PDB file of C-alpha atoms and ligand atoms in Angstrom:
ATOM      1  CA  MET A   1      34.632  36.780 -11.370  1.00  0.00           C
ATOM      2  CA  PRO A   2      34.247  33.135 -12.150  1.00  0.00           C
ATOM      3  CA  LEU A   3      31.449  30.933 -12.677  1.00  0.00           C
ATOM      4  CA  GLN A   4      31.517  28.700  -9.767  1.00  0.00           C
ATOM      5  CA  ALA A   5      28.434  26.292  -9.732  1.00  0.00           C
ATOM      6  CA  LEU A   6      24.832  25.914 -11.972  1.00  0.00           C
ATOM      7  CA  ILE A   7      21.816  25.273  -9.632  1.00  0.00           C
ATOM      8  CA  PHE A   8      19.055  23.919 -11.322  1.00  0.00           C
ATOM      9  CA  ASP A   9      15.231  23.770 -10.242  1.00  0.00           C
ATOM     10  CA  VAL A  10      13.390  20.464 -11.278  1.00  0.00           C
ATOM     11  CA  ASP A  11       9.690  20.697 -12.238  1.00  0.00           C
ATOM     12  CA  GLY A  12       9.033  22.799 -15.087  1.00  0.00           C
ATOM     13  CA  THR A  13      13.003  23.675 -15.421  1.00  0.00           C
ATOM     14  CA  ILE A  14      14.386  20.464 -16.368  1.00  0.00           C
ATOM     15  CA  ALA A  15      11.326  18.839 -18.217  1.00  0.00           C
ATOM     16  CA  ASN A  16       7.749  19.579 -18.400  1.00  0.00           C
ATOM     17  CA  THR A  17       6.781  17.357 -15.441  1.00  0.00           C
ATOM     18  CA  GLU A  18       3.829  18.990 -13.890  1.00  0.00           C
ATOM     19  CA  ARG A  19       0.610  18.408 -16.273  1.00  0.00           C
ATOM     20  CA  ASP A  20       1.078  15.054 -17.678  1.00  0.00           C
ATOM     21  CA  GLY A  21       3.480  13.701 -14.611  1.00  0.00           C
ATOM     22  CA  HIS A  22       3.008  14.728 -11.184  1.00  0.00           C
ATOM     23  CA  ARG A  23      -0.861  15.868 -12.025  1.00  0.00           C
ATOM     24  CA  VAL A  24      -1.695  12.475 -13.340  1.00  0.00           C
ATOM     25  CA  ALA A  25       0.470  10.708 -10.638  1.00  0.00           C
ATOM     26  CA  PHE A  26      -1.750  12.612  -7.856  1.00  0.00           C
ATOM     27  CA  ASN A  27      -5.064  11.225  -9.930  1.00  0.00           C
ATOM     28  CA  LEU A  28      -3.827   7.624  -9.947  1.00  0.00           C
ATOM     29  CA  ALA A  29      -2.891   7.673  -6.377  1.00  0.00           C
ATOM     30  CA  PHE A  30      -6.651   9.373  -5.601  1.00  0.00           C
ATOM     31  CA  ASP A  31      -8.455   6.799  -7.316  1.00  0.00           C
ATOM     32  CA  ALA A  32      -6.377   3.651  -6.112  1.00  0.00           C
ATOM     33  CA  ALA A  33      -7.247   5.149  -2.454  1.00  0.00           C
ATOM     34  CA  GLY A  34     -11.074   5.069  -3.281  1.00  0.00           C
ATOM     35  CA  LEU A  35     -11.443   8.889  -3.339  1.00  0.00           C
ATOM     36  CA  ASN A  36     -13.416  10.863  -5.903  1.00  0.00           C
ATOM     37  CA  TRP A  37     -11.131  13.625  -6.278  1.00  0.00           C
ATOM     38  CA  ASN A  38      -9.773  14.517  -9.831  1.00  0.00           C
ATOM     39  CA  TRP A  39      -7.739  17.372 -10.586  1.00  0.00           C
ATOM     40  CA  SER A  40      -7.971  18.951 -14.593  1.00  0.00           C
ATOM     41  CA  GLU A  41      -5.135  20.282 -16.286  1.00  0.00           C
ATOM     42  CA  GLN A  42      -7.178  24.103 -15.686  1.00  0.00           C
ATOM     43  CA  PHE A  43      -7.533  23.348 -12.136  1.00  0.00           C
ATOM     44  CA  TYR A  44      -4.187  21.744 -11.424  1.00  0.00           C
ATOM     45  CA  GLY A  45      -2.297  24.827 -12.679  1.00  0.00           C
ATOM     46  CA  GLU A  46      -4.631  27.029  -9.797  1.00  0.00           C
ATOM     47  CA  LEU A  47      -3.409  24.497  -7.288  1.00  0.00           C
ATOM     48  CA  LEU A  48       0.351  24.734  -8.358  1.00  0.00           C
ATOM     49  CA  ILE A  49       0.721  28.370  -6.272  1.00  0.00           C
ATOM     50  CA  VAL A  50       1.709  26.187  -3.251  1.00  0.00           C
ATOM     51  CA  ALA A  51       4.815  24.141  -4.112  1.00  0.00           C
ATOM     52  CA  GLY A  52       5.608  20.674  -2.283  1.00  0.00           C
ATOM     53  CA  GLY A  53       2.944  17.601  -2.944  1.00  0.00           C
ATOM     54  CA  LYS A  54       1.864  17.050   0.603  1.00  0.00           C
ATOM     55  CA  GLU A  55       1.596  20.684   0.716  1.00  0.00           C
ATOM     56  CA  ARG A  56      -0.511  21.008  -2.573  1.00  0.00           C
ATOM     57  CA  ILE A  57      -2.244  18.277  -1.084  1.00  0.00           C
ATOM     58  CA  ARG A  58      -3.542  19.801   2.226  1.00  0.00           C
ATOM     59  CA  HIS A  59      -4.071  23.243   0.413  1.00  0.00           C
ATOM     60  CA  PHE A  60      -6.885  21.726  -1.759  1.00  0.00           C
ATOM     61  CA  ILE A  61      -8.370  19.939   1.523  1.00  0.00           C
ATOM     62  CA  GLU A  62      -8.350  23.166   3.183  1.00  0.00           C
ATOM     63  CA  THR A  63      -9.668  25.228   0.248  1.00  0.00           C
ATOM     64  CA  TYR A  64     -12.366  22.965  -1.345  1.00  0.00           C
ATOM     65  CA  GLN A  65     -13.226  21.043   1.483  1.00  0.00           C
ATOM     66  CA  PRO A  66     -13.384  17.353  -0.900  1.00  0.00           C
ATOM     67  CA  ASP A  67     -14.934  14.680   0.839  1.00  0.00           C
ATOM     68  CA  LEU A  68     -12.347  12.766   3.086  1.00  0.00           C
ATOM     69  CA  PRO A  69     -12.190   9.070   4.372  1.00  0.00           C
ATOM     70  CA  PRO A  70     -14.038   8.255   7.551  1.00  0.00           C
ATOM     71  CA  GLY A  71     -12.310   9.077  10.735  1.00  0.00           C
ATOM     72  CA  LEU A  72     -10.270  11.952   8.887  1.00  0.00           C
ATOM     73  CA  SER A  73     -10.860  15.477   9.751  1.00  0.00           C
ATOM     74  CA  LEU A  74      -9.789  19.068   9.486  1.00  0.00           C
ATOM     75  CA  ASN A  75      -9.127  20.657  12.630  1.00  0.00           C
ATOM     76  CA  ALA A  76      -5.487  21.857  13.731  1.00  0.00           C
ATOM     77  CA  GLU A  77      -6.289  22.607  16.877  1.00  0.00           C
ATOM     78  CA  ASP A  78      -6.837  18.812  17.949  1.00  0.00           C
ATOM     79  CA  PRO A  79      -3.166  17.214  17.967  1.00  0.00           C
ATOM     80  CA  LYS A  80      -4.908  13.563  17.458  1.00  0.00           C
ATOM     81  CA  THR A  81      -7.259  14.311  14.347  1.00  0.00           C
ATOM     82  CA  GLU A  82      -4.623  16.303  12.925  1.00  0.00           C
ATOM     83  CA  ALA A  83      -1.565  13.898  13.025  1.00  0.00           C
ATOM     84  CA  ALA A  84      -4.046  11.547  11.561  1.00  0.00           C
ATOM     85  CA  LEU A  85      -4.579  13.815   8.609  1.00  0.00           C
ATOM     86  CA  LYS A  86      -0.625  14.240   8.455  1.00  0.00           C
ATOM     87  CA  ALA A  87      -0.205  10.561   8.612  1.00  0.00           C
ATOM     88  CA  TRP A  88      -2.993  10.019   5.592  1.00  0.00           C
ATOM     89  CA  ILE A  89      -1.533  12.434   3.627  1.00  0.00           C
ATOM     90  CA  ALA A  90       2.088  11.528   3.947  1.00  0.00           C
ATOM     91  CA  ASP A  91       1.018   7.874   2.845  1.00  0.00           C
ATOM     92  CA  LEU A  92      -1.186   9.156  -0.075  1.00  0.00           C
ATOM     93  CA  HIS A  93       1.705  11.030  -1.260  1.00  0.00           C
ATOM     94  CA  ARG A  94       4.301   7.952  -1.074  1.00  0.00           C
ATOM     95  CA  ALA A  95       1.168   6.234  -3.363  1.00  0.00           C
ATOM     96  CA  LYS A  96       1.715   9.539  -5.700  1.00  0.00           C
ATOM     97  CA  THR A  97       5.571   9.537  -5.792  1.00  0.00           C
ATOM     98  CA  GLU A  98       5.625   5.428  -7.007  1.00  0.00           C
ATOM     99  CA  ALA A  99       2.876   5.926  -9.547  1.00  0.00           C
ATOM    100  CA  TYR A 100       4.649   9.598 -10.620  1.00  0.00           C
ATOM    101  CA  CYS A 101       8.258   7.274 -10.906  1.00  0.00           C
ATOM    102  CA  GLN A 102       6.320   4.480 -13.133  1.00  0.00           C
ATOM    103  CA  ILE A 103       5.205   7.362 -15.293  1.00  0.00           C
ATOM    104  CA  LEU A 104       8.592   8.526 -15.937  1.00  0.00           C
ATOM    105  CA  ALA A 105       9.967   5.074 -16.516  1.00  0.00           C
ATOM    106  CA  GLU A 106       7.780   5.021 -20.020  1.00  0.00           C
ATOM    107  CA  GLY A 107      10.109   7.572 -20.613  1.00  0.00           C
ATOM    108  CA  THR A 108       7.326  10.211 -21.936  1.00  0.00           C
ATOM    109  CA  ILE A 109       8.295  13.074 -20.651  1.00  0.00           C
ATOM    110  CA  PRO A 110      11.829  14.636 -22.130  1.00  0.00           C
ATOM    111  CA  ALA A 111      14.364  16.946 -21.319  1.00  0.00           C
ATOM    112  CA  ARG A 112      13.431  20.761 -22.076  1.00  0.00           C
ATOM    113  CA  THR A 113      15.364  22.175 -24.743  1.00  0.00           C
ATOM    114  CA  GLY A 114      18.986  23.314 -23.957  1.00  0.00           C
ATOM    115  CA  ILE A 115      19.195  21.311 -20.865  1.00  0.00           C
ATOM    116  CA  LEU A 116      21.227  18.207 -21.581  1.00  0.00           C
ATOM    117  CA  ARG A 117      23.398  20.234 -24.004  1.00  0.00           C
ATOM    118  CA  LEU A 118      23.883  22.982 -21.026  1.00  0.00           C
ATOM    119  CA  ILE A 119      24.722  20.522 -18.350  1.00  0.00           C
ATOM    120  CA  LYS A 120      27.052  18.781 -20.159  1.00  0.00           C
ATOM    121  CA  GLU A 121      29.163  22.024 -21.022  1.00  0.00           C
ATOM    122  CA  ALA A 122      29.271  22.823 -17.748  1.00  0.00           C
ATOM    123  CA  ARG A 123      30.660  19.627 -16.905  1.00  0.00           C
ATOM    124  CA  ALA A 124      33.202  20.030 -19.278  1.00  0.00           C
ATOM    125  CA  ALA A 125      34.454  23.333 -18.074  1.00  0.00           C
ATOM    126  CA  GLY A 126      34.504  22.221 -14.493  1.00  0.00           C
ATOM    127  CA  VAL A 127      31.606  24.146 -13.577  1.00  0.00           C
ATOM    128  CA  ARG A 128      29.782  22.685 -10.395  1.00  0.00           C
ATOM    129  CA  LEU A 129      26.475  21.276 -10.932  1.00  0.00           C
ATOM    130  CA  ALA A 130      23.594  21.321  -7.889  1.00  0.00           C
ATOM    131  CA  ILE A 131      19.990  20.742  -8.103  1.00  0.00           C
ATOM    132  CA  ALA A 132      17.220  22.763  -5.377  1.00  0.00           C
ATOM    133  CA  THR A 133      13.684  21.039  -5.661  1.00  0.00           C
ATOM    134  CA  THR A 134      10.871  21.408  -3.469  1.00  0.00           C
ATOM    135  CA  SER A 135       9.976  17.553  -4.778  1.00  0.00           C
ATOM    136  CA  ALA A 136      10.725  14.584  -3.223  1.00  0.00           C
ATOM    137  CA  LEU A 137      14.339  12.849  -3.941  1.00  0.00           C
ATOM    138  CA  PRO A 138      12.823   9.586  -5.987  1.00  0.00           C
ATOM    139  CA  ASN A 139      11.190  11.677  -8.077  1.00  0.00           C
ATOM    140  CA  VAL A 140      14.471  13.720  -8.962  1.00  0.00           C
ATOM    141  CA  LEU A 141      16.527  10.576  -9.354  1.00  0.00           C
ATOM    142  CA  ALA A 142      14.061   9.265 -11.887  1.00  0.00           C
ATOM    143  CA  LEU A 143      13.748  12.444 -13.840  1.00  0.00           C
ATOM    144  CA  LEU A 144      17.186  12.534 -14.365  1.00  0.00           C
ATOM    145  CA  GLU A 145      17.946   9.290 -15.358  1.00  0.00           C
ATOM    146  CA  THR A 146      15.002   8.848 -17.720  1.00  0.00           C
ATOM    147  CA  ALA A 147      14.690  12.475 -19.189  1.00  0.00           C
ATOM    148  CA  VAL A 148      18.043  13.430 -19.045  1.00  0.00           C
ATOM    149  CA  ALA A 149      20.530  10.770 -19.364  1.00  0.00           C
ATOM    150  CA  PRO A 150      20.940   7.508 -18.075  1.00  0.00           C
ATOM    151  CA  GLY A 151      23.790   8.029 -15.226  1.00  0.00           C
ATOM    152  CA  ALA A 152      23.094  12.167 -15.589  1.00  0.00           C
ATOM    153  CA  SER A 153      22.013  11.960 -11.227  1.00  0.00           C
ATOM    154  CA  ASP A 154      25.890  11.495 -10.436  1.00  0.00           C
ATOM    155  CA  TRP A 155      26.760  14.704 -12.249  1.00  0.00           C
ATOM    156  CA  PHE A 156      25.047  16.918  -9.826  1.00  0.00           C
ATOM    157  CA  GLU A 157      27.392  17.452  -6.674  1.00  0.00           C
ATOM    158  CA  LEU A 158      24.370  17.882  -4.741  1.00  0.00           C
ATOM    159  CA  ILE A 159      20.490  16.895  -5.043  1.00  0.00           C
ATOM    160  CA  ALA A 160      18.580  19.228  -2.398  1.00  0.00           C
ATOM    161  CA  ALA A 161      15.242  17.580  -2.589  1.00  0.00           C
ATOM    162  CA  GLY A 162      11.803  17.631  -0.626  1.00  0.00           C
ATOM    163  CA  ASP A 163      11.542  17.904   2.801  1.00  0.00           C
ATOM    164  CA  ILE A 164      15.503  18.521   3.542  1.00  0.00           C
ATOM    165  CA  VAL A 165      14.809  21.935   4.971  1.00  0.00           C
ATOM    166  CA  PRO A 166      11.633  22.880   6.900  1.00  0.00           C
ATOM    167  CA  HIS A 167      10.116  25.249   4.833  1.00  0.00           C
ATOM    168  CA  LYS A 168       9.768  24.732   0.700  1.00  0.00           C
ATOM    169  CA  LYS A 169       9.858  27.484  -1.774  1.00  0.00           C
ATOM    170  CA  PRO A 170       8.704  30.089  -2.153  1.00  0.00           C
ATOM    171  CA  ALA A 171      11.163  30.202   1.154  1.00  0.00           C
ATOM    172  CA  PRO A 172      15.170  30.573   0.643  1.00  0.00           C
ATOM    173  CA  ASP A 173      15.786  27.607   2.402  1.00  0.00           C
ATOM    174  CA  ILE A 174      16.292  25.228  -0.051  1.00  0.00           C
ATOM    175  CA  TYR A 175      18.994  27.659  -2.128  1.00  0.00           C
ATOM    176  CA  GLN A 176      20.547  28.493   1.138  1.00  0.00           C
ATOM    177  CA  TYR A 177      21.248  25.132   2.460  1.00  0.00           C
ATOM    178  CA  VAL A 178      22.686  24.238  -1.412  1.00  0.00           C
ATOM    179  CA  LEU A 179      24.869  27.400  -0.848  1.00  0.00           C
ATOM    180  CA  THR A 180      25.885  25.977   2.604  1.00  0.00           C
ATOM    181  CA  GLN A 181      26.611  22.427   1.885  1.00  0.00           C
ATOM    182  CA  LEU A 182      28.691  23.336  -1.327  1.00  0.00           C
ATOM    183  CA  ASP A 183      30.739  26.374   0.112  1.00  0.00           C
ATOM    184  CA  LEU A 184      29.328  28.639  -2.803  1.00  0.00           C
ATOM    185  CA  ASN A 185      29.371  32.427  -3.127  1.00  0.00           C
ATOM    186  CA  PRO A 186      26.147  33.354  -4.665  1.00  0.00           C
ATOM    187  CA  ALA A 187      27.615  35.937  -6.834  1.00  0.00           C
ATOM    188  CA  HIS A 188      29.553  33.175  -8.285  1.00  0.00           C
ATOM    189  CA  CYS A 189      26.626  31.013  -9.069  1.00  0.00           C
ATOM    190  CA  VAL A 190      23.551  30.997 -11.651  1.00  0.00           C
ATOM    191  CA  VAL A 191      20.199  29.670 -10.661  1.00  0.00           C
ATOM    192  CA  PHE A 192      17.210  28.389 -13.252  1.00  0.00           C
ATOM    193  CA  GLU A 193      14.071  28.023 -12.328  1.00  0.00           C
ATOM    194  CA  ASP A 194      10.628  28.218 -14.114  1.00  0.00           C
ATOM    195  CA  SER A 195       8.079  29.479 -11.525  1.00  0.00           C
ATOM    196  CA  TRP A 196       7.545  32.738  -9.476  1.00  0.00           C
ATOM    197  CA  GLN A 197       7.926  30.730  -6.266  1.00  0.00           C
ATOM    198  CA  GLY A 198      11.222  29.120  -7.374  1.00  0.00           C
ATOM    199  CA  LEU A 199      12.425  32.956  -8.481  1.00  0.00           C
ATOM    200  CA  LYS A 200      11.446  34.302  -4.983  1.00  0.00           C
ATOM    201  CA  ALA A 201      13.460  31.187  -3.167  1.00  0.00           C
ATOM    202  CA  ALA A 202      16.419  31.505  -5.407  1.00  0.00           C
ATOM    203  CA  THR A 203      16.605  35.588  -4.906  1.00  0.00           C
ATOM    204  CA  GLY A 204      15.903  35.190  -1.518  1.00  0.00           C
ATOM    205  CA  ALA A 205      19.483  33.568  -1.092  1.00  0.00           C
ATOM    206  CA  GLY A 206      20.605  36.246  -3.026  1.00  0.00           C
ATOM    207  CA  LEU A 207      21.056  34.075  -6.291  1.00  0.00           C
ATOM    208  CA  ARG A 208      21.107  35.571  -9.951  1.00  0.00           C
ATOM    209  CA  THR A 209      18.378  33.699 -11.708  1.00  0.00           C
ATOM    210  CA  ILE A 210      17.323  33.228 -15.355  1.00  0.00           C
ATOM    211  CA  VAL A 211      13.675  31.881 -15.973  1.00  0.00           C
ATOM    212  CA  THR A 212      12.823  29.814 -18.468  1.00  0.00           C
ATOM    213  CA  ALA A 213       9.089  29.936 -18.427  1.00  0.00           C
ATOM    214  CA  ASN A 214       6.396  27.202 -19.255  1.00  0.00           C
ATOM    215  CA  ARG A 215       2.510  27.248 -19.812  1.00  0.00           C
ATOM    216  CA  TYR A 216       1.949  26.836 -16.380  1.00  0.00           C
ATOM    217  CA  THR A 217       3.790  29.875 -15.184  1.00  0.00           C
ATOM    218  CA  GLN A 218       4.024  32.154 -18.425  1.00  0.00           C
ATOM    219  CA  ASN A 219       2.490  35.188 -16.656  1.00  0.00           C
ATOM    220  CA  ASP A 220       4.146  34.608 -13.565  1.00  0.00           C
ATOM    221  CA  ASP A 221       5.454  37.717 -11.958  1.00  0.00           C
ATOM    222  CA  PHE A 222       9.356  37.459 -13.159  1.00  0.00           C
ATOM    223  CA  ALA A 223      10.401  41.274 -12.474  1.00  0.00           C
ATOM    224  CA  THR A 224      13.332  39.962 -10.240  1.00  0.00           C
ATOM    225  CA  ALA A 225      14.699  37.425 -12.783  1.00  0.00           C
ATOM    226  CA  ARG A 226      18.069  38.888 -14.390  1.00  0.00           C
ATOM    227  CA  LEU A 227      16.791  36.713 -17.783  1.00  0.00           C
ATOM    228  CA  VAL A 228      13.710  35.390 -19.037  1.00  0.00           C
ATOM    229  CA  LEU A 229      13.604  33.199 -21.877  1.00  0.00           C
ATOM    230  CA  ASN A 230      11.139  30.781 -23.559  1.00  0.00           C
ATOM    231  CA  HIS A 231      14.138  27.805 -23.396  1.00  0.00           C
ATOM    232  CA  LEU A 232      17.717  27.604 -23.118  1.00  0.00           C
ATOM    233  CA  GLY A 233      17.622  27.292 -26.949  1.00  0.00           C
ATOM    234  CA  ASP A 234      19.674  24.921 -29.216  1.00  0.00           C
ATOM    235  CA  PRO A 235      21.637  24.824 -32.496  1.00  0.00           C
ATOM    236  CA  LYS A 236      18.565  25.078 -34.710  1.00  0.00           C
ATOM    237  CA  VAL A 237      16.320  25.952 -31.790  1.00  0.00           C
ATOM    238  CA  PRO A 238      16.737  29.840 -31.235  1.00  0.00           C
ATOM    239  CA  MET A 239      15.994  30.675 -27.966  1.00  0.00           C
ATOM    240  CA  VAL A 240      13.637  34.045 -27.312  1.00  0.00           C
ATOM    241  CA  VAL A 241      14.719  36.580 -24.795  1.00  0.00           C
ATOM    242  CA  ALA A 242      11.453  37.799 -22.878  1.00  0.00           C
ATOM    243  CA  GLN A 243      13.405  40.175 -20.474  1.00  0.00           C
ATOM    244  CA  GLY A 244      16.957  41.081 -19.805  1.00  0.00           C
ATOM    245  CA  VAL A 245      19.880  40.747 -22.774  1.00  0.00           C
ATOM    246  CA  ALA A 246      21.480  37.536 -24.064  1.00  0.00           C
ATOM    247  CA  GLN A 247      23.469  37.186 -26.832  1.00  0.00           C
ATOM    248  CA  GLY A 248      23.132  34.361 -29.582  1.00  0.00           C
ATOM    249  CA  GLU A 249      20.486  31.718 -30.452  1.00  0.00           C
ATOM    250  CA  TYR A 250      21.163  29.556 -27.108  1.00  0.00           C
ATOM    251  CA  LEU A 251      22.601  30.181 -23.992  1.00  0.00           C
ATOM    252  CA  THR A 252      26.232  28.509 -23.380  1.00  0.00           C
ATOM    253  CA  VAL A 253      28.527  28.280 -20.470  1.00  0.00           C
ATOM    254  CA  ASP A 254      31.067  30.609 -22.542  1.00  0.00           C
ATOM    255  CA  TRP A 255      28.512  33.294 -22.264  1.00  0.00           C
ATOM    256  CA  LEU A 256      27.328  32.741 -18.649  1.00  0.00           C
ATOM    257  CA  GLN A 257      31.218  32.995 -17.403  1.00  0.00           C
ATOM    258  CA  ARG A 258      31.210  36.291 -19.189  1.00  0.00           C
ATOM    259  CA  TRP A 259      27.886  37.421 -17.686  1.00  0.00           C
ATOM    260  CA  VAL A 260      28.879  36.548 -14.344  1.00  0.00           C
TER     261      VAL A 260
HETATM  262  C1  LIG B 301       7.507  21.635  -8.212  1.00  0.00           C
HETATM  263  C2  LIG B 301       6.653  21.159  -7.067  1.00  0.00           C
HETATM  264  C3  LIG B 301       6.596  19.936  -6.671  1.00  0.00           C
HETATM  265  C4  LIG B 301       6.058  18.543  -7.841  1.00  0.00           C
HETATM  266  C5  LIG B 301       5.140  17.746  -6.892  1.00  0.00           C
HETATM  267  O1  LIG B 301       9.278  21.747  -7.258  1.00  0.00           O
HETATM  268  O2  LIG B 301       6.044  21.923  -6.311  1.00  0.00           O
HETATM  269  O3  LIG B 301       5.744  19.751  -5.162  1.00  0.00           O
HETATM  270  O4  LIG B 301       4.509  19.788  -8.280  1.00  0.00           O
HETATM  271  O5  LIG B 301       6.461  17.007  -6.479  1.00  0.00           O
HETATM  272  P1  LIG B 301      10.358  22.501  -7.990  1.00  0.00           P
HETATM  273  P2  LIG B 301       6.564  16.078  -4.958  1.00  0.00           P
HETATM  274  O6  LIG B 301       9.583  23.169  -9.150  1.00  0.00           O
HETATM  275  O7  LIG B 301      11.167  23.098  -7.058  1.00  0.00           O
HETATM  276  O8  LIG B 301      11.218  21.352  -8.614  1.00  0.00           O
HETATM  277  O9  LIG B 301       4.704  15.778  -4.966  1.00  0.00           O
HETATM  278  O10 LIG B 301       7.285  15.590  -5.170  1.00  0.00           O
HETATM  279  O11 LIG B 301       6.331  17.003  -4.091  1.00  0.00           O
HETATM  280 MG1  LIG B 302       9.317  24.677 -10.729  1.00  0.00          MG
END
């Protein structure tokens, strides 16, 4: 059965973007909006239960009831109040996206071990590449260009990002969208994810998933993953297999072709 495509999640999988990228950008946007909100490293780990930046801000407001600017309140029953809050969250999130892209432009967030090597191998072998992420499209483009390689965003046949589907991960929508758009057979694809939400989304779309966990996700439930690794590995930087079976010191497209 030939390997048709590799589908990558972005945040936490291509690079560890959450703690020093997204979190910092949220705090910068809060500051610029005159809010006294500040998300610590540890607290942000709790907020990561909700995927999607706008959804995460709303979850924070609903769960922790922080001070809101005058004229805004939480009342989903009243359409006017709800529309005003939604528009304000969208503006705040736009400012966060700008701050995040500026952070990435500083070039301090690298791709995770093995990412660039595996993507290059896939290109050389004619294996198709796609992205399925909850994050906003400008963030993905900026990360690919700064952390992976200049021009890397053109290496992906499809970048499915953000609000392109109605329901974000853990719903399977974003993976179903990729499968439909690229006319892929899920049995011939491999997904790379880092979190339980991403794993649930991918397996919900019938996709075989490899998890490369990170500090924020290392205690997630990955029971349905076919393989769990600390990272993809590179020559002289061996991967550690936490669940499943993989040969060699690092994951190769050759091996994935035999595996699928
Ligand atoms: C991770 C997310 C994103 C980022 C923030 O996405 O949940 O929401 O935390 O990005 P994934 P935005 O792992 O699917 O790549 O603020 O642009 O949503
Ligand atoms: Mg992720």
